[in-house]
């Protein structure tokens, strides 16, 4: 088991930046591939980014490439999502997720076993 708690969401103007954090407790954090997903009202959960266990490899959804950066600090049991050049269409609840079985990050939310409660990001125009 692992418990995930997101923080760092809020209201920001278009073009601004936010950094989300996800703190993990429970099982060894470094044994999980970590991902970020988001979900806006009335829309499906969307893949944002993923990072491998040692942080060597990252992947991003097309809509955030070049603007968002995922990173992790295994000593602090934390994964981060740095979001720059935010757009109103980035408004959503953001969730971190953990996958204990794969060696790579997948884009399918069904592949992640553990989820945080989410943090809201609202981007005003």
Short mmCIF file of N, CA, C and O in Angstrom, two decimals:
data_model
loop_
_atom_site.label_atom_id
_atom_site.label_comp_id
_atom_site.label_asym_id
_atom_site.label_seq_id
_atom_site.Cartn_x
_atom_site.Cartn_y
_atom_site.Cartn_z
N UNK A 1 0.83 -1.19 0.00
CA UNK A 1 0.00 0.00 0.00
C UNK A 1 0.87 1.24 0.00
O UNK A 1 1.97 1.24 0.54
N UNK A 2 0.36 2.27 -0.62
CA UNK A 2 1.02 3.56 -0.57
C UNK A 2 -0.07 4.62 -0.51
O UNK A 2 -1.12 4.48 -1.14
N UNK A 3 0.17 5.64 0.26
CA UNK A 3 -0.76 6.77 0.36
C UNK A 3 -0.14 7.97 -0.35
O UNK A 3 1.05 8.26 -0.18
N UNK A 4 -0.95 8.65 -1.13
CA UNK A 4 -0.48 9.78 -1.93
C UNK A 4 -1.28 11.02 -1.57
O UNK A 4 -2.52 10.97 -1.51
N UNK A 5 -0.59 12.12 -1.36
CA UNK A 5 -1.25 13.38 -1.02
C UNK A 5 -0.69 14.49 -1.90
O UNK A 5 0.50 14.81 -1.83
N UNK A 6 -1.57 15.06 -2.73
CA UNK A 6 -1.17 16.15 -3.61
C UNK A 6 -1.32 17.49 -2.91
O UNK A 6 -2.17 17.66 -2.02
N UNK A 7 -0.53 18.45 -3.36
CA UNK A 7 -0.64 19.83 -2.88
C UNK A 7 -0.11 20.76 -3.96
O UNK A 7 0.53 20.31 -4.92
N UNK A 8 -0.39 22.05 -3.78
CA UNK A 8 0.16 23.05 -4.69
C UNK A 8 -0.80 23.61 -5.72
O UNK A 8 -0.43 24.51 -6.47
N UNK A 9 -2.01 23.09 -5.75
CA UNK A 9 -2.98 23.63 -6.70
C UNK A 9 -3.45 25.01 -6.28
O UNK A 9 -3.14 25.50 -5.19
N UNK A 10 -4.21 25.65 -7.17
CA UNK A 10 -4.72 26.98 -6.87
C UNK A 10 -5.21 27.69 -8.10
O UNK A 10 -5.37 27.09 -9.17
N UNK A 11 -5.42 28.99 -7.94
CA UNK A 11 -5.89 29.84 -9.03
C UNK A 11 -4.72 30.65 -9.57
O UNK A 11 -3.98 31.27 -8.79
N UNK A 12 -4.55 30.64 -10.88
CA UNK A 12 -3.44 31.36 -11.51
C UNK A 12 -3.93 31.96 -12.82
O UNK A 12 -4.84 31.40 -13.45
N UNK A 13 -3.33 33.07 -13.21
CA UNK A 13 -3.69 33.67 -14.49
C UNK A 13 -3.02 32.93 -15.64
O UNK A 13 -1.95 32.32 -15.47
N UNK A 14 -3.63 33.02 -16.81
CA UNK A 14 -3.03 32.42 -18.00
C UNK A 14 -1.62 32.95 -18.19
O UNK A 14 -1.36 34.16 -18.00
N UNK A 15 -0.71 32.05 -18.54
CA UNK A 15 0.69 32.40 -18.69
C UNK A 15 1.51 32.21 -17.44
O UNK A 15 2.75 32.27 -17.48
N UNK A 16 0.85 31.98 -16.33
CA UNK A 16 1.53 31.80 -15.06
C UNK A 16 2.03 30.37 -14.86
O UNK A 16 1.94 29.52 -15.74
N UNK A 17 2.55 30.14 -13.65
CA UNK A 17 3.15 28.85 -13.32
C UNK A 17 2.64 28.36 -11.97
O UNK A 17 2.27 29.16 -11.10
N UNK A 18 2.65 27.05 -11.82
CA UNK A 18 2.38 26.39 -10.54
C UNK A 18 3.27 25.16 -10.45
O UNK A 18 3.62 24.58 -11.49
N UNK A 19 3.58 24.77 -9.23
CA UNK A 19 4.28 23.51 -9.03
C UNK A 19 3.44 22.64 -8.09
O UNK A 19 3.18 23.03 -6.94
N UNK A 20 3.05 21.49 -8.58
CA UNK A 20 2.33 20.53 -7.78
C UNK A 20 3.31 19.56 -7.14
O UNK A 20 4.33 19.21 -7.73
N UNK A 21 2.97 19.12 -5.93
CA UNK A 21 3.75 18.11 -5.24
C UNK A 21 2.84 16.95 -4.87
O UNK A 21 1.64 17.14 -4.64
N UNK A 22 3.42 15.78 -4.80
CA UNK A 22 2.70 14.60 -4.36
C UNK A 22 3.61 13.84 -3.41
O UNK A 22 4.64 13.31 -3.82
N UNK A 23 3.22 13.81 -2.14
CA UNK A 23 4.01 13.14 -1.12
C UNK A 23 3.46 11.74 -0.90
O UNK A 23 2.25 11.54 -0.77
N UNK A 24 4.37 10.77 -0.85
CA UNK A 24 3.99 9.37 -0.70
C UNK A 24 4.44 8.83 0.64
O UNK A 24 5.48 9.22 1.17
N UNK A 25 3.64 7.94 1.17
CA UNK A 25 4.01 7.25 2.40
C UNK A 25 3.56 5.80 2.26
O UNK A 25 2.67 5.48 1.47
N UNK A 26 4.18 4.93 3.02
CA UNK A 26 3.84 3.52 2.94
C UNK A 26 5.00 2.74 2.36
O UNK A 26 6.11 2.81 2.85
N UNK A 27 4.73 2.06 1.27
CA UNK A 27 5.76 1.25 0.63
C UNK A 27 6.87 2.12 0.06
O UNK A 27 6.72 3.32 -0.10
N UNK A 28 7.98 1.51 -0.25
CA UNK A 28 9.15 2.22 -0.76
C UNK A 28 8.80 3.00 -2.02
O UNK A 28 8.44 2.43 -3.05
N UNK A 29 8.93 4.30 -1.93
CA UNK A 29 8.53 5.19 -3.01
C UNK A 29 9.29 4.89 -4.30
O UNK A 29 8.73 4.93 -5.38
N UNK A 30 10.56 4.55 -4.17
CA UNK A 30 11.39 4.35 -5.35
C UNK A 30 11.02 3.10 -6.14
O UNK A 30 11.54 2.87 -7.23
N UNK A 31 10.11 2.30 -5.61
CA UNK A 31 9.69 1.10 -6.34
C UNK A 31 8.51 1.36 -7.27
O UNK A 31 8.04 0.46 -7.97
N UNK A 32 8.02 2.60 -7.29
CA UNK A 32 6.86 2.95 -8.09
C UNK A 32 7.23 3.82 -9.28
O UNK A 32 7.97 4.80 -9.15
N UNK A 33 6.65 3.49 -10.42
CA UNK A 33 6.54 4.47 -11.50
C UNK A 33 5.44 5.44 -11.08
O UNK A 33 4.40 5.03 -10.57
N UNK A 34 5.67 6.72 -11.28
CA UNK A 34 4.70 7.74 -10.86
C UNK A 34 4.13 8.48 -12.06
O UNK A 34 4.84 8.74 -13.05
N UNK A 35 2.89 8.83 -11.96
CA UNK A 35 2.23 9.56 -13.04
C UNK A 35 1.37 10.69 -12.51
O UNK A 35 1.00 10.71 -11.33
N UNK A 36 1.09 11.64 -13.37
CA UNK A 36 0.13 12.70 -13.12
C UNK A 36 -0.97 12.61 -14.18
O UNK A 36 -0.67 12.44 -15.38
N UNK A 37 -2.19 12.73 -13.73
CA UNK A 37 -3.35 12.76 -14.61
C UNK A 37 -4.18 13.98 -14.22
O UNK A 37 -4.01 14.55 -13.15
N UNK A 38 -5.10 14.35 -15.10
CA UNK A 38 -6.02 15.43 -14.76
C UNK A 38 -7.40 15.11 -15.32
O UNK A 38 -7.55 14.34 -16.26
N UNK A 39 -8.39 15.72 -14.69
CA UNK A 39 -9.76 15.51 -15.13
C UNK A 39 -10.56 16.79 -14.95
O UNK A 39 -10.65 17.32 -13.82
N UNK A 40 -11.10 17.27 -16.03
CA UNK A 40 -11.98 18.43 -16.01
C UNK A 40 -13.43 17.95 -15.95
O UNK A 40 -13.73 16.83 -16.37
N UNK A 41 -14.33 18.77 -15.45
CA UNK A 41 -15.74 18.37 -15.36
C UNK A 41 -16.30 17.93 -16.70
O UNK A 41 -16.11 18.60 -17.72
N UNK A 42 -16.93 16.77 -16.72
CA UNK A 42 -17.55 16.26 -17.93
C UNK A 42 -16.59 15.64 -18.92
O UNK A 42 -17.00 15.24 -20.02
N UNK A 43 -15.32 15.54 -18.55
CA UNK A 43 -14.31 14.97 -19.46
C UNK A 43 -13.68 13.74 -18.84
O UNK A 43 -13.71 13.54 -17.63
N UNK A 44 -13.05 12.93 -19.70
CA UNK A 44 -12.36 11.75 -19.22
C UNK A 44 -11.04 12.13 -18.56
O UNK A 44 -10.48 13.20 -18.84
N UNK A 45 -10.56 11.23 -17.70
CA UNK A 45 -9.26 11.45 -17.07
C UNK A 45 -8.18 11.41 -18.15
O UNK A 45 -8.14 10.50 -18.97
N UNK A 46 -7.30 12.38 -18.12
CA UNK A 46 -6.30 12.58 -19.17
C UNK A 46 -4.89 12.40 -18.62
O UNK A 46 -4.55 12.95 -17.56
N UNK A 47 -4.07 11.68 -19.36
CA UNK A 47 -2.66 11.51 -18.98
C UNK A 47 -1.93 12.83 -19.14
O UNK A 47 -2.04 13.50 -20.17
N UNK A 48 -1.13 13.17 -18.14
CA UNK A 48 -0.33 14.39 -18.18
C UNK A 48 1.16 14.07 -18.30
O UNK A 48 1.84 14.54 -19.21
N UNK A 49 1.67 13.24 -17.38
CA UNK A 49 3.10 12.95 -17.38
C UNK A 49 3.38 11.72 -16.54
O UNK A 49 2.57 11.36 -15.67
N UNK A 50 4.52 11.08 -16.81
CA UNK A 50 4.95 9.94 -16.01
C UNK A 50 6.46 9.96 -15.90
O UNK A 50 7.16 10.54 -16.75
N UNK A 51 6.96 9.30 -14.86
CA UNK A 51 8.40 9.24 -14.63
C UNK A 51 8.75 7.87 -14.08
O UNK A 51 8.03 7.30 -13.27
N UNK A 52 9.87 7.34 -14.56
CA UNK A 52 10.30 6.02 -14.14
C UNK A 52 10.83 6.04 -12.70
O UNK A 52 11.00 7.10 -12.10
N UNK A 53 11.12 4.86 -12.18
CA UNK A 53 11.46 4.73 -10.77
C UNK A 53 12.68 5.55 -10.36
O UNK A 53 12.71 6.14 -9.28
N UNK A 54 13.68 5.58 -11.23
CA UNK A 54 14.90 6.31 -10.88
C UNK A 54 14.92 7.73 -11.47
O UNK A 54 15.91 8.44 -11.34
N UNK A 55 13.84 8.08 -12.15
CA UNK A 55 13.73 9.42 -12.71
C UNK A 55 14.44 9.61 -14.03
O UNK A 55 14.49 10.73 -14.56
N UNK A 56 14.98 8.53 -14.58
CA UNK A 56 15.79 8.67 -15.79
C UNK A 56 14.96 8.96 -17.03
O UNK A 56 15.46 9.57 -17.99
N UNK A 57 13.72 8.50 -17.03
CA UNK A 57 12.90 8.65 -18.22
C UNK A 57 11.55 9.27 -17.85
O UNK A 57 10.94 8.91 -16.85
N UNK A 58 11.14 10.21 -18.70
CA UNK A 58 9.85 10.87 -18.51
C UNK A 58 9.04 10.83 -19.80
O UNK A 58 9.60 10.66 -20.90
N UNK A 59 7.75 10.97 -19.67
CA UNK A 59 6.87 11.03 -20.84
C UNK A 59 5.76 12.01 -20.53
O UNK A 59 5.41 12.23 -19.36
N UNK A 60 5.20 12.60 -21.61
CA UNK A 60 4.21 13.66 -21.45
C UNK A 60 3.06 13.50 -22.44
O UNK A 60 3.24 13.00 -23.56
N UNK A 61 1.90 13.98 -22.02
CA UNK A 61 0.79 14.08 -22.94
C UNK A 61 1.05 15.18 -23.96
O UNK A 61 1.76 16.15 -23.65
N UNK A 62 0.48 15.06 -25.13
CA UNK A 62 0.76 16.01 -26.21
C UNK A 62 0.37 17.44 -25.82
O UNK A 62 1.03 18.40 -26.23
N UNK A 63 -0.67 17.58 -25.04
CA UNK A 63 -1.18 18.91 -24.73
C UNK A 63 -0.30 19.68 -23.74
O UNK A 63 -0.46 20.89 -23.60
N UNK A 64 0.64 19.00 -23.10
CA UNK A 64 1.47 19.67 -22.10
C UNK A 64 2.96 19.64 -22.44
O UNK A 64 3.77 20.24 -21.72
N UNK A 65 3.33 18.96 -23.50
CA UNK A 65 4.75 18.87 -23.88
C UNK A 65 5.35 20.25 -24.07
O UNK A 65 4.75 21.11 -24.71
N UNK A 66 6.52 20.43 -23.49
CA UNK A 66 7.21 21.70 -23.63
C UNK A 66 6.81 22.73 -22.58
O UNK A 66 7.46 23.77 -22.46
N UNK A 67 5.74 22.46 -21.84
CA UNK A 67 5.26 23.40 -20.81
C UNK A 67 5.35 22.82 -19.40
O UNK A 67 5.60 23.56 -18.44
N UNK A 68 5.14 21.52 -19.27
CA UNK A 68 5.14 20.86 -17.96
C UNK A 68 6.39 20.00 -17.83
O UNK A 68 6.87 19.43 -18.82
N UNK A 69 6.86 19.85 -16.59
CA UNK A 69 8.00 18.99 -16.30
C UNK A 69 7.71 18.17 -15.06
O UNK A 69 7.38 18.72 -14.01
N UNK A 70 7.86 16.85 -15.19
CA UNK A 70 7.70 15.96 -14.05
C UNK A 70 9.09 15.63 -13.50
O UNK A 70 10.05 15.47 -14.27
N UNK A 71 9.19 15.54 -12.19
CA UNK A 71 10.45 15.16 -11.55
C UNK A 71 10.11 14.45 -10.25
O UNK A 71 8.97 14.47 -9.80
N UNK A 72 11.12 13.82 -9.66
CA UNK A 72 10.90 13.14 -8.40
C UNK A 72 12.14 13.23 -7.55
O UNK A 72 13.27 13.34 -8.05
N UNK A 73 11.93 13.16 -6.24
CA UNK A 73 13.00 13.12 -5.27
C UNK A 73 12.74 11.91 -4.39
O UNK A 73 11.89 11.96 -3.49
N UNK A 74 13.43 10.83 -4.66
CA UNK A 74 13.15 9.59 -3.92
C UNK A 74 13.57 9.70 -2.45
O UNK A 74 13.01 9.01 -1.60
N UNK A 75 14.51 10.56 -2.15
CA UNK A 75 14.90 10.76 -0.75
C UNK A 75 13.79 11.44 0.05
O UNK A 75 13.69 11.26 1.26
N UNK A 76 12.96 12.22 -0.65
CA UNK A 76 11.86 12.93 0.00
C UNK A 76 10.51 12.27 -0.26
O UNK A 76 9.47 12.81 0.15
N UNK A 77 10.52 11.16 -0.98
CA UNK A 77 9.27 10.45 -1.29
C UNK A 77 8.25 11.36 -1.96
O UNK A 77 7.05 11.33 -1.64
N UNK A 78 8.72 12.16 -2.89
CA UNK A 78 7.86 13.16 -3.50
C UNK A 78 8.07 13.21 -5.01
O UNK A 78 9.21 13.12 -5.49
N UNK A 79 6.96 13.39 -5.72
CA UNK A 79 7.00 13.64 -7.15
C UNK A 79 6.41 15.02 -7.40
O UNK A 79 5.49 15.44 -6.68
N UNK A 80 6.95 15.71 -8.38
CA UNK A 80 6.56 17.09 -8.65
C UNK A 80 6.05 17.22 -10.09
O UNK A 80 6.41 16.45 -10.97
N UNK A 81 5.23 18.23 -10.29
CA UNK A 81 4.82 18.61 -11.64
C UNK A 81 4.95 20.12 -11.74
O UNK A 81 4.15 20.86 -11.15
N UNK A 82 5.96 20.57 -12.45
CA UNK A 82 6.15 21.99 -12.70
C UNK A 82 5.35 22.36 -13.95
O UNK A 82 5.57 21.79 -15.02
N UNK A 83 4.45 23.31 -13.79
CA UNK A 83 3.56 23.70 -14.88
C UNK A 83 3.81 25.16 -15.24
O UNK A 83 3.60 26.05 -14.40
N UNK A 84 4.28 25.40 -16.44
CA UNK A 84 4.56 26.74 -16.94
C UNK A 84 3.64 27.08 -18.10
O UNK A 84 3.03 26.19 -18.70
N UNK A 85 3.57 28.35 -18.41
CA UNK A 85 2.75 28.82 -19.54
C UNK A 85 1.35 28.24 -19.48
O UNK A 85 0.83 27.73 -20.48
N UNK A 86 0.75 28.34 -18.33
CA UNK A 86 -0.56 27.72 -18.13
C UNK A 86 -1.62 28.38 -19.00
O UNK A 86 -1.58 29.60 -19.24
N UNK A 87 -2.56 27.55 -19.43
CA UNK A 87 -3.66 27.99 -20.29
C UNK A 87 -4.99 27.70 -19.59
O UNK A 87 -5.06 26.77 -18.77
N UNK A 88 -6.04 28.41 -19.94
CA UNK A 88 -7.35 28.09 -19.34
C UNK A 88 -7.76 26.63 -19.53
O UNK A 88 -8.41 26.05 -18.65
N UNK A 89 -7.36 26.04 -20.62
CA UNK A 89 -7.71 24.63 -20.86
C UNK A 89 -6.95 23.66 -19.98
O UNK A 89 -7.23 22.46 -19.99
N UNK A 90 -6.00 24.14 -19.20
CA UNK A 90 -5.32 23.31 -18.21
C UNK A 90 -6.12 23.19 -16.92
O UNK A 90 -5.75 22.42 -16.03
N UNK A 91 -7.21 23.93 -16.82
CA UNK A 91 -8.05 23.87 -15.62
C UNK A 91 -8.61 22.47 -15.43
O UNK A 91 -9.25 21.92 -16.33
N UNK A 92 -8.36 21.90 -14.27
CA UNK A 92 -8.80 20.53 -13.97
C UNK A 92 -8.40 20.18 -12.55
O UNK A 92 -7.62 20.90 -11.91
N UNK A 93 -8.90 19.06 -12.10
CA UNK A 93 -8.36 18.43 -10.88
C UNK A 93 -7.18 17.57 -11.32
O UNK A 93 -7.29 16.80 -12.28
N UNK A 94 -6.07 17.73 -10.62
CA UNK A 94 -4.84 17.00 -10.94
C UNK A 94 -4.60 15.92 -9.90
O UNK A 94 -4.67 16.18 -8.68
N UNK A 95 -4.30 14.73 -10.39
CA UNK A 95 -4.10 13.57 -9.53
C UNK A 95 -2.73 12.95 -9.77
O UNK A 95 -2.32 12.81 -10.93
N UNK A 96 -2.07 12.55 -8.70
CA UNK A 96 -0.88 11.73 -8.87
C UNK A 96 -1.27 10.28 -8.66
O UNK A 96 -2.25 9.97 -7.96
N UNK A 97 -0.49 9.41 -9.27
CA UNK A 97 -0.80 7.99 -9.24
C UNK A 97 0.48 7.18 -9.23
O UNK A 97 1.51 7.64 -9.74
N UNK A 98 0.40 5.98 -8.68
CA UNK A 98 1.57 5.12 -8.55
C UNK A 98 1.30 3.76 -9.19
O UNK A 98 0.23 3.16 -9.00
N UNK A 99 2.29 3.30 -9.94
CA UNK A 99 2.23 1.98 -10.60
C UNK A 99 3.36 1.13 -10.06
O UNK A 99 4.53 1.42 -10.34
N UNK A 100 3.05 0.07 -9.35
CA UNK A 100 4.10 -0.74 -8.74
C UNK A 100 4.61 -1.87 -9.62
O UNK A 100 5.54 -2.60 -9.22
N UNK A 101 4.04 -2.05 -10.83
CA UNK A 101 4.34 -3.27 -11.58
C UNK A 101 5.22 -3.07 -12.82
O UNK A 101 5.88 -4.00 -13.24
N UNK A 102 5.22 -1.86 -13.39
CA UNK A 102 5.96 -1.66 -14.65
C UNK A 102 7.27 -0.94 -14.44
O UNK A 102 7.49 -0.32 -13.41
N UNK A 103 8.12 -1.01 -15.44
CA UNK A 103 9.39 -0.30 -15.42
C UNK A 103 9.34 0.98 -16.24
O UNK A 103 10.36 1.66 -16.36
N UNK A 104 8.19 1.28 -16.81
CA UNK A 104 8.06 2.46 -17.65
C UNK A 104 6.73 3.13 -17.31
O UNK A 104 5.84 2.50 -16.75
N UNK A 105 6.60 4.38 -17.67
CA UNK A 105 5.36 5.09 -17.41
C UNK A 105 4.35 4.83 -18.52
O UNK A 105 4.68 4.94 -19.68
N UNK A 106 3.13 4.48 -18.16
CA UNK A 106 2.10 4.27 -19.17
C UNK A 106 1.13 5.44 -19.15
O UNK A 106 1.01 6.16 -18.17
N UNK A 107 0.41 5.59 -20.24
CA UNK A 107 -0.56 6.67 -20.36
C UNK A 107 -1.95 6.25 -19.91
O UNK A 107 -2.85 7.08 -19.86
N UNK A 108 -2.14 4.98 -19.63
CA UNK A 108 -3.46 4.45 -19.26
C UNK A 108 -3.68 4.59 -17.77
O UNK A 108 -2.93 4.03 -16.96
N UNK A 109 -4.74 5.28 -17.38
CA UNK A 109 -4.97 5.44 -15.94
C UNK A 109 -5.29 4.10 -15.28
O UNK A 109 -5.05 3.93 -14.09
N UNK A 110 -5.80 3.15 -16.08
CA UNK A 110 -6.14 1.83 -15.52
C UNK A 110 -4.90 1.07 -15.03
O UNK A 110 -5.01 0.11 -14.27
N UNK A 111 -3.72 1.46 -15.47
CA UNK A 111 -2.49 0.76 -15.10
C UNK A 111 -1.93 1.22 -13.76
O UNK A 111 -0.96 0.64 -13.28
N UNK A 112 -2.50 2.25 -13.19
CA UNK A 112 -2.00 2.78 -11.93
C UNK A 112 -2.88 2.29 -10.78
O UNK A 112 -4.11 2.41 -10.83
N UNK A 113 -2.24 1.75 -9.75
CA UNK A 113 -3.00 1.12 -8.67
C UNK A 113 -3.40 2.08 -7.56
O UNK A 113 -4.41 1.85 -6.89
N UNK A 114 -2.60 3.10 -7.35
CA UNK A 114 -2.82 3.98 -6.20
C UNK A 114 -2.97 5.42 -6.67
O UNK A 114 -2.25 5.87 -7.56
N UNK A 115 -3.89 6.12 -5.99
CA UNK A 115 -4.23 7.48 -6.41
C UNK A 115 -4.32 8.41 -5.20
O UNK A 115 -4.73 8.00 -4.12
N UNK A 116 -3.96 9.66 -5.43
CA UNK A 116 -4.21 10.68 -4.43
C UNK A 116 -5.62 11.22 -4.55
O UNK A 116 -6.39 10.80 -5.42
N UNK A 117 -5.93 12.17 -3.68
CA UNK A 117 -7.28 12.72 -3.65
C UNK A 117 -7.50 13.85 -4.65
O UNK A 117 -8.63 14.26 -4.90
N UNK A 118 -6.42 14.34 -5.22
CA UNK A 118 -6.50 15.38 -6.23
C UNK A 118 -6.32 16.78 -5.68
O UNK A 118 -6.58 17.04 -4.50
N UNK A 119 -5.83 17.67 -6.53
CA UNK A 119 -5.70 19.08 -6.18
C UNK A 119 -6.19 19.89 -7.38
O UNK A 119 -5.89 19.57 -8.53
N UNK A 120 -6.98 20.93 -7.10
CA UNK A 120 -7.61 21.69 -8.17
C UNK A 120 -6.68 22.77 -8.70
O UNK A 120 -6.06 23.51 -7.93
N UNK A 121 -6.59 22.84 -10.02
CA UNK A 121 -5.86 23.91 -10.70
C UNK A 121 -6.86 24.67 -11.57
O UNK A 121 -7.55 24.06 -12.39
N UNK A 122 -6.93 25.97 -11.36
CA UNK A 122 -7.82 26.81 -12.14
C UNK A 122 -7.01 27.92 -12.79
O UNK A 122 -6.31 28.66 -12.09
N UNK A 123 -7.10 28.01 -14.11
CA UNK A 123 -6.36 29.01 -14.86
C UNK A 123 -7.36 30.00 -15.45
O UNK A 123 -8.22 29.61 -16.25
N UNK A 124 -7.23 31.25 -15.06
CA UNK A 124 -8.15 32.28 -15.55
C UNK A 124 -7.58 32.96 -16.80
O UNK A 124 -6.36 33.11 -16.93
N UNK A 125 -8.46 33.38 -17.68
CA UNK A 125 -8.02 34.03 -18.92
C UNK A 125 -7.89 35.53 -18.75
O UNK A 125 -8.29 36.11 -17.76
#
